[in-house]
PDB file of C-alpha atoms in Angstrom:
ATOM      1  CA  MET A 251       0.000   0.000   0.000  1.00 55.00           C
ATOM      2  CA  LEU A 252       2.824   2.373   0.828  1.00 58.00           C
ATOM      3  CA  LEU A 253       4.396   1.822  -2.582  1.00 61.00           C
ATOM      4  CA  ARG A 254       1.058   2.638  -4.224  1.00 63.00           C
ATOM      5  CA  LEU A 255       0.772   5.851  -2.226  1.00 56.00           C
ATOM      6  CA  LEU A 256       4.266   6.778  -3.347  1.00 57.00           C
ATOM      7  CA  GLY A 257       3.320   6.091  -6.970  1.00 68.00           C
ATOM      8  CA  ARG A 258       5.774   3.196  -7.227  1.00 68.00           C
ATOM      9  CA  LEU A 259       3.376   0.731  -8.837  1.00 81.00           C
ATOM     10  CA  ASP A 260       6.071  -1.226 -10.684  1.00 79.00           C
ATOM     11  CA  GLU A 261       7.697  -2.039  -7.362  1.00 83.00           C
ATOM     12  CA  ALA A 262       4.307  -2.719  -5.796  1.00 86.00           C
ATOM     13  CA  ILE A 263       3.473  -5.389  -8.381  1.00 88.00           C
ATOM     14  CA  GLU A 264       6.887  -6.995  -7.884  1.00 90.00           C
ATOM     15  CA  VAL A 265       6.280  -7.166  -4.134  1.00 87.00           C
ATOM     16  CA  ALA A 266       2.745  -8.488  -4.679  1.00 88.00           C
ATOM     17  CA  ASN A 267       3.980 -11.175  -7.080  1.00 87.00           C
ATOM     18  CA  GLU A 268       6.656 -12.199  -4.599  1.00 92.00           C
ATOM     19  CA  ALA A 269       4.058 -12.426  -1.817  1.00 91.00           C
ATOM     20  CA  VAL A 270       1.951 -14.728  -4.025  1.00 93.00           C
ATOM     21  CA  ARG A 271       5.010 -16.888  -4.802  1.00 94.00           C
ATOM     22  CA  GLN A 272       5.960 -17.179  -1.141  1.00 94.00           C
ATOM     23  CA  ALA A 273       2.382 -17.994  -0.113  1.00 93.00           C
ATOM     24  CA  ARG A 274       2.320 -20.737  -2.767  1.00 92.00           C
ATOM     25  CA  PHE A 275       5.587 -22.079  -1.409  1.00 93.00           C
ATOM     26  CA  THR A 276       4.228 -22.333   2.148  1.00 91.00           C
ATOM     27  CA  GLY A 277       1.151 -24.221   0.933  1.00 88.00           C
ATOM     28  CA  ASP A 278      -1.217 -22.078   3.019  1.00 91.00           C
ATOM     29  CA  ARG A 279      -4.214 -21.638   0.683  1.00 94.00           C
ATOM     30  CA  GLU A 280      -5.822 -18.914   2.803  1.00 95.00           C
ATOM     31  CA  GLN A 281      -2.642 -16.869   2.858  1.00 95.00           C
ATOM     32  CA  LEU A 282      -2.279 -17.364  -0.882  1.00 96.00           C
ATOM     33  CA  LEU A 283      -5.809 -16.156  -1.507  1.00 96.00           C
ATOM     34  CA  GLY A 284      -5.221 -13.005   0.532  1.00 95.00           C
ATOM     35  CA  ALA A 285      -2.012 -12.322  -1.389  1.00 95.00           C
ATOM     36  CA  ARG A 286      -3.858 -12.758  -4.686  1.00 97.00           C
ATOM     37  CA  VAL A 287      -6.497 -10.213  -3.628  1.00 97.00           C
ATOM     38  CA  ARG A 288      -3.797  -7.720  -2.687  1.00 94.00           C
ATOM     39  CA  ARG A 289      -2.045  -8.313  -6.021  1.00 95.00           C
ATOM     40  CA  ALA A 290      -5.339  -7.652  -7.802  1.00 96.00           C
ATOM     41  CA  GLN A 291      -5.543  -4.337  -5.962  1.00 94.00           C
ATOM     42  CA  VAL A 292      -2.186  -3.360  -7.429  1.00 93.00           C
ATOM     43  CA  LEU A 293      -3.386  -4.411 -10.886  1.00 95.00           C
ATOM     44  CA  GLN A 294      -6.394  -2.132 -10.404  1.00 95.00           C
ATOM     45  CA  TYR A 295      -4.163   0.788  -9.425  1.00 92.00           C
ATOM     46  CA  GLN A 296      -2.066   0.121 -12.539  1.00 93.00           C
ATOM     47  CA  GLY A 297      -5.227   0.442 -14.637  1.00 94.00           C
ATOM     48  CA  LYS A 298      -5.237  -3.264 -15.506  1.00 96.00           C
ATOM     49  CA  THR A 299      -8.871  -3.605 -14.545  1.00 97.00           C
ATOM     50  CA  ASP A 300      -9.649  -6.610 -16.750  1.00 97.00           C
ATOM     51  CA  GLU A 301      -6.829  -8.588 -15.128  1.00 97.00           C
ATOM     52  CA  ALA A 302      -7.940  -7.445 -11.678  1.00 98.00           C
ATOM     53  CA  ILE A 303     -11.538  -8.570 -12.325  1.00 98.00           C
ATOM     54  CA  VAL A 304     -10.374 -12.001 -13.510  1.00 98.00           C
ATOM     55  CA  GLU A 305      -8.096 -12.447 -10.493  1.00 97.00           C
ATOM     56  CA  LEU A 306     -10.719 -11.265  -8.021  1.00 98.00           C
ATOM     57  CA  THR A 307     -13.429 -13.435  -9.568  1.00 98.00           C
ATOM     58  CA  GLY A 308     -11.190 -16.443  -9.088  1.00 98.00           C
ATOM     59  CA  CYS A 309     -10.572 -15.375  -5.496  1.00 98.00           C
ATOM     60  CA  VAL A 310     -14.297 -14.939  -4.799  1.00 98.00           C
ATOM     61  CA  ASP A 311     -15.045 -18.366  -6.266  1.00 98.00           C
ATOM     62  CA  GLU A 312     -12.305 -20.087  -4.304  1.00 97.00           C
ATOM     63  CA  ALA A 313     -13.191 -18.379  -1.025  1.00 98.00           C
ATOM     64  CA  ARG A 314     -16.858 -19.247  -1.499  1.00 97.00           C
ATOM     65  CA  GLY A 315     -16.020 -22.862  -2.322  1.00 97.00           C
ATOM     66  CA  ARG A 316     -13.862 -23.225   0.779  1.00 97.00           C
ATOM     67  CA  GLU A 317     -16.329 -21.287   2.952  1.00 96.00           C
ATOM     68  CA  TRP A 318     -13.778 -18.643   3.845  1.00 97.00           C
ATOM     69  CA  THR A 319     -16.390 -15.944   4.362  1.00 96.00           C
ATOM     70  CA  ALA A 320     -14.000 -13.210   5.494  1.00 96.00           C
ATOM     71  CA  LEU A 321     -11.803 -13.641   2.419  1.00 97.00           C
ATOM     72  CA  GLU A 322     -14.882 -13.853   0.207  1.00 97.00           C
ATOM     73  CA  ALA A 323     -16.109 -10.520   1.597  1.00 97.00           C
ATOM     74  CA  PHE A 324     -12.643  -8.997   1.101  1.00 96.00           C
ATOM     75  CA  ALA A 325     -12.399 -10.234  -2.489  1.00 98.00           C
ATOM     76  CA  ILE A 326     -15.943  -9.353  -3.492  1.00 98.00           C
ATOM     77  CA  GLN A 327     -15.704  -5.845  -2.061  1.00 96.00           C
ATOM     78  CA  ASN A 328     -12.442  -5.275  -3.913  1.00 97.00           C
ATOM     79  CA  ARG A 329     -14.010  -6.573  -7.126  1.00 98.00           C
ATOM     80  CA  GLY A 330     -16.844  -4.111  -6.545  1.00 98.00           C
ATOM     81  CA  LYS A 331     -14.296  -1.307  -6.334  1.00 97.00           C
ATOM     82  CA  VAL A 332     -12.825  -2.336  -9.668  1.00 98.00           C
ATOM     83  CA  TRP A 333     -16.284  -2.492 -11.251  1.00 98.00           C
ATOM     84  CA  PHE A 334     -16.933   0.988  -9.843  1.00 98.00           C
ATOM     85  CA  ASP A 335     -13.704   2.345 -11.331  1.00 96.00           C
ATOM     86  CA  THR A 336     -14.694   0.970 -14.743  1.00 97.00           C
ATOM     87  CA  GLY A 337     -18.158   2.546 -14.565  1.00 97.00           C
ATOM     88  CA  GLU A 338     -19.900  -0.836 -14.299  1.00 97.00           C
ATOM     89  CA  PHE A 339     -22.105   0.403 -11.481  1.00 98.00           C
ATOM     90  CA  GLU A 340     -24.667  -2.413 -11.593  1.00 97.00           C
ATOM     91  CA  ASN A 341     -21.926  -5.014 -11.103  1.00 98.00           C
ATOM     92  CA  ALA A 342     -20.335  -2.830  -8.442  1.00 98.00           C
ATOM     93  CA  LEU A 343     -23.644  -2.541  -6.607  1.00 98.00           C
ATOM     94  CA  ALA A 344     -24.197  -6.299  -6.679  1.00 98.00           C
ATOM     95  CA  ASP A 345     -20.727  -6.914  -5.240  1.00 98.00           C
ATOM     96  CA  MET A 346     -20.904  -4.187  -2.611  1.00 97.00           C
ATOM     97  CA  THR A 347     -24.319  -5.413  -1.475  1.00 97.00           C
ATOM     98  CA  ALA A 348     -23.027  -8.977  -1.266  1.00 98.00           C
ATOM     99  CA  ALA A 349     -20.099  -7.748   0.825  1.00 97.00           C
ATOM    100  CA  VAL A 350     -22.515  -6.171   3.312  1.00 97.00           C
ATOM    101  CA  PHE A 351     -24.406  -9.435   3.732  1.00 97.00           C
ATOM    102  CA  LEU A 352     -21.174 -11.396   4.122  1.00 97.00           C
ATOM    103  CA  ARG A 353     -19.889  -8.991   6.746  1.00 96.00           C
ATOM    104  CA  GLU A 354     -23.199  -9.240   8.612  1.00 96.00           C
ATOM    105  CA  LYS A 355     -22.943 -13.043   8.430  1.00 95.00           C
ATOM    106  CA  LEU A 356     -19.467 -12.806   9.968  1.00 95.00           C
ATOM    107  CA  GLY A 357     -20.740 -10.652  12.811  1.00 96.00           C
ATOM    108  CA  ALA A 358     -18.619  -7.682  11.784  1.00 94.00           C
ATOM    109  CA  SER A 359     -18.508  -4.620  13.999  1.00 95.00           C
ATOM    110  CA  PRO A 360     -21.104  -1.874  13.490  1.00 95.00           C
ATOM    111  CA  ALA A 361     -18.348   0.366  12.096  1.00 95.00           C
ATOM    112  CA  GLU A 362     -17.414  -2.228   9.463  1.00 93.00           C
ATOM    113  CA  ILE A 363     -21.052  -2.717   8.511  1.00 95.00           C
ATOM    114  CA  GLN A 364     -21.566   1.042   8.289  1.00 95.00           C
ATOM    115  CA  ALA A 365     -18.503   1.424   6.048  1.00 94.00           C
ATOM    116  CA  ALA A 366     -19.838  -1.315   3.749  1.00 94.00           C
ATOM    117  CA  LEU A 367     -23.289   0.321   3.686  1.00 96.00           C
ATOM    118  CA  THR A 368     -21.689   3.661   2.830  1.00 96.00           C
ATOM    119  CA  ALA A 369     -19.971   2.011  -0.140  1.00 96.00           C
ATOM    120  CA  VAL A 370     -23.358   0.660  -1.274  1.00 97.00           C
ATOM    121  CA  ALA A 371     -24.895   4.144  -1.000  1.00 97.00           C
ATOM    122  CA  VAL A 372     -22.070   5.702  -3.033  1.00 97.00           C
ATOM    123  CA  VAL A 373     -22.432   3.097  -5.782  1.00 98.00           C
ATOM    124  CA  GLN A 374     -26.227   3.454  -5.788  1.00 98.00           C
ATOM    125  CA  ALA A 375     -25.887   7.224  -6.182  1.00 97.00           C
ATOM    126  CA  ALA A 376     -23.467   6.773  -9.093  1.00 97.00           C
ATOM    127  CA  LEU A 377     -25.816   4.264 -10.717  1.00 97.00           C
ATOM    128  CA  ASP A 378     -28.778   6.607 -10.296  1.00 96.00           C
ATOM    129  CA  ALA A 379     -26.787   9.462 -11.847  1.00 96.00           C
ATOM    130  CA  GLN A 380     -25.715   7.234 -14.732  1.00 94.00           C
ATOM    131  CA  ARG A 381     -29.303   6.198 -15.383  1.00 94.00           C
ATOM    132  CA  ALA A 382     -30.531   9.787 -15.213  1.00 94.00           C
ATOM    133  CA  ALA A 383     -27.887  10.882 -17.727  1.00 93.00           C
ATOM    134  CA  ALA A 384     -28.656   8.070 -20.185  1.00 85.00           C
ATOM    135  CA  PRO A 385     -30.669   9.192 -23.214  1.00 78.00           C
ATOM    136  CA  ALA A 386     -34.208   7.872 -23.390  1.00 63.00           C
ATOM    137  CA  SER A 387     -34.395   4.971 -25.802  1.00 56.00           C
ATOM    138  CA  GLY A 388     -37.106   4.206 -28.262  1.00 49.00           C
ATOM    139  CA  GLY A 389     -37.676   7.707 -29.549  1.00 48.00           C
ATOM    140  CA  GLU A 390     -34.735   7.920 -31.893  1.00 49.00           C
ATOM    141  CA  GLY A 391     -35.550   7.959 -35.549  1.00 47.00           C
ATOM    142  CA  ASP A 392     -39.275   8.499 -34.979  1.00 45.00           C
ATOM    143  CA  THR A 393     -39.097  12.227 -35.689  1.00 47.00           C
ATOM    144  CA  ASP A 394     -38.977  11.710 -39.478  1.00 46.00           C
ATOM    145  CA  ARG A 395     -42.354  10.015 -39.588  1.00 43.00           C
ATOM    146  CA  ALA A 396     -45.233  12.266 -40.507  1.00 41.00           C
TER     147      ALA A 396
END
Protein backbone atom coordinates (compact mmCIF):
# COMPACT_ATOMS: atom_id res chain seq x y z
CA MET A 1 0.00 0.00 0.00
CA LEU A 2 2.82 2.37 0.83
CA LEU A 3 4.40 1.82 -2.58
CA ARG A 4 1.06 2.64 -4.22
CA LEU A 5 0.77 5.85 -2.23
CA LEU A 6 4.27 6.78 -3.35
CA GLY A 7 3.32 6.09 -6.97
CA ARG A 8 5.77 3.20 -7.23
CA LEU A 9 3.38 0.73 -8.84
CA ASP A 10 6.07 -1.23 -10.68
CA GLU A 11 7.70 -2.04 -7.36
CA ALA A 12 4.31 -2.72 -5.80
CA ILE A 13 3.47 -5.39 -8.38
CA GLU A 14 6.89 -6.99 -7.88
CA VAL A 15 6.28 -7.17 -4.13
CA ALA A 16 2.74 -8.49 -4.68
CA ASN A 17 3.98 -11.18 -7.08
CA GLU A 18 6.66 -12.20 -4.60
CA ALA A 19 4.06 -12.43 -1.82
CA VAL A 20 1.95 -14.73 -4.02
CA ARG A 21 5.01 -16.89 -4.80
CA GLN A 22 5.96 -17.18 -1.14
CA ALA A 23 2.38 -17.99 -0.11
CA ARG A 24 2.32 -20.74 -2.77
CA PHE A 25 5.59 -22.08 -1.41
CA THR A 26 4.23 -22.33 2.15
CA GLY A 27 1.15 -24.22 0.93
CA ASP A 28 -1.22 -22.08 3.02
CA ARG A 29 -4.21 -21.64 0.68
CA GLU A 30 -5.82 -18.91 2.80
CA GLN A 31 -2.64 -16.87 2.86
CA LEU A 32 -2.28 -17.36 -0.88
CA LEU A 33 -5.81 -16.16 -1.51
CA GLY A 34 -5.22 -13.00 0.53
CA ALA A 35 -2.01 -12.32 -1.39
CA ARG A 36 -3.86 -12.76 -4.69
CA VAL A 37 -6.50 -10.21 -3.63
CA ARG A 38 -3.80 -7.72 -2.69
CA ARG A 39 -2.05 -8.31 -6.02
CA ALA A 40 -5.34 -7.65 -7.80
CA GLN A 41 -5.54 -4.34 -5.96
CA VAL A 42 -2.19 -3.36 -7.43
CA LEU A 43 -3.39 -4.41 -10.89
CA GLN A 44 -6.39 -2.13 -10.40
CA TYR A 45 -4.16 0.79 -9.42
CA GLN A 46 -2.07 0.12 -12.54
CA GLY A 47 -5.23 0.44 -14.64
CA LYS A 48 -5.24 -3.26 -15.51
CA THR A 49 -8.87 -3.60 -14.55
CA ASP A 50 -9.65 -6.61 -16.75
CA GLU A 51 -6.83 -8.59 -15.13
CA ALA A 52 -7.94 -7.45 -11.68
CA ILE A 53 -11.54 -8.57 -12.33
CA VAL A 54 -10.37 -12.00 -13.51
CA GLU A 55 -8.10 -12.45 -10.49
CA LEU A 56 -10.72 -11.27 -8.02
CA THR A 57 -13.43 -13.43 -9.57
CA GLY A 58 -11.19 -16.44 -9.09
CA CYS A 59 -10.57 -15.37 -5.50
CA VAL A 60 -14.30 -14.94 -4.80
CA ASP A 61 -15.04 -18.37 -6.27
CA GLU A 62 -12.30 -20.09 -4.30
CA ALA A 63 -13.19 -18.38 -1.03
CA ARG A 64 -16.86 -19.25 -1.50
CA GLY A 65 -16.02 -22.86 -2.32
CA ARG A 66 -13.86 -23.22 0.78
CA GLU A 67 -16.33 -21.29 2.95
CA TRP A 68 -13.78 -18.64 3.84
CA THR A 69 -16.39 -15.94 4.36
CA ALA A 70 -14.00 -13.21 5.49
CA LEU A 71 -11.80 -13.64 2.42
CA GLU A 72 -14.88 -13.85 0.21
CA ALA A 73 -16.11 -10.52 1.60
CA PHE A 74 -12.64 -9.00 1.10
CA ALA A 75 -12.40 -10.23 -2.49
CA ILE A 76 -15.94 -9.35 -3.49
CA GLN A 77 -15.70 -5.84 -2.06
CA ASN A 78 -12.44 -5.28 -3.91
CA ARG A 79 -14.01 -6.57 -7.13
CA GLY A 80 -16.84 -4.11 -6.55
CA LYS A 81 -14.30 -1.31 -6.33
CA VAL A 82 -12.82 -2.34 -9.67
CA TRP A 83 -16.28 -2.49 -11.25
CA PHE A 84 -16.93 0.99 -9.84
CA ASP A 85 -13.70 2.34 -11.33
CA THR A 86 -14.69 0.97 -14.74
CA GLY A 87 -18.16 2.55 -14.57
CA GLU A 88 -19.90 -0.84 -14.30
CA PHE A 89 -22.11 0.40 -11.48
CA GLU A 90 -24.67 -2.41 -11.59
CA ASN A 91 -21.93 -5.01 -11.10
CA ALA A 92 -20.33 -2.83 -8.44
CA LEU A 93 -23.64 -2.54 -6.61
CA ALA A 94 -24.20 -6.30 -6.68
CA ASP A 95 -20.73 -6.91 -5.24
CA MET A 96 -20.90 -4.19 -2.61
CA THR A 97 -24.32 -5.41 -1.48
CA ALA A 98 -23.03 -8.98 -1.27
CA ALA A 99 -20.10 -7.75 0.82
CA VAL A 100 -22.51 -6.17 3.31
CA PHE A 101 -24.41 -9.44 3.73
CA LEU A 102 -21.17 -11.40 4.12
CA ARG A 103 -19.89 -8.99 6.75
CA GLU A 104 -23.20 -9.24 8.61
CA LYS A 105 -22.94 -13.04 8.43
CA LEU A 106 -19.47 -12.81 9.97
CA GLY A 107 -20.74 -10.65 12.81
CA ALA A 108 -18.62 -7.68 11.78
CA SER A 109 -18.51 -4.62 14.00
CA PRO A 110 -21.10 -1.87 13.49
CA ALA A 111 -18.35 0.37 12.10
CA GLU A 112 -17.41 -2.23 9.46
CA ILE A 113 -21.05 -2.72 8.51
CA GLN A 114 -21.57 1.04 8.29
CA ALA A 115 -18.50 1.42 6.05
CA ALA A 116 -19.84 -1.32 3.75
CA LEU A 117 -23.29 0.32 3.69
CA THR A 118 -21.69 3.66 2.83
CA ALA A 119 -19.97 2.01 -0.14
CA VAL A 120 -23.36 0.66 -1.27
CA ALA A 121 -24.89 4.14 -1.00
CA VAL A 122 -22.07 5.70 -3.03
CA VAL A 123 -22.43 3.10 -5.78
CA GLN A 124 -26.23 3.45 -5.79
CA ALA A 125 -25.89 7.22 -6.18
CA ALA A 126 -23.47 6.77 -9.09
CA LEU A 127 -25.82 4.26 -10.72
CA ASP A 128 -28.78 6.61 -10.30
CA ALA A 129 -26.79 9.46 -11.85
CA GLN A 130 -25.72 7.23 -14.73
CA ARG A 131 -29.30 6.20 -15.38
CA ALA A 132 -30.53 9.79 -15.21
CA ALA A 133 -27.89 10.88 -17.73
CA ALA A 134 -28.66 8.07 -20.18
CA PRO A 135 -30.67 9.19 -23.21
CA ALA A 136 -34.21 7.87 -23.39
CA SER A 137 -34.39 4.97 -25.80
CA GLY A 138 -37.11 4.21 -28.26
CA GLY A 139 -37.68 7.71 -29.55
CA GLU A 140 -34.73 7.92 -31.89
CA GLY A 141 -35.55 7.96 -35.55
CA ASP A 142 -39.28 8.50 -34.98
CA THR A 143 -39.10 12.23 -35.69
CA ASP A 144 -38.98 11.71 -39.48
CA ARG A 145 -42.35 10.01 -39.59
CA ALA A 146 -45.23 12.27 -40.51
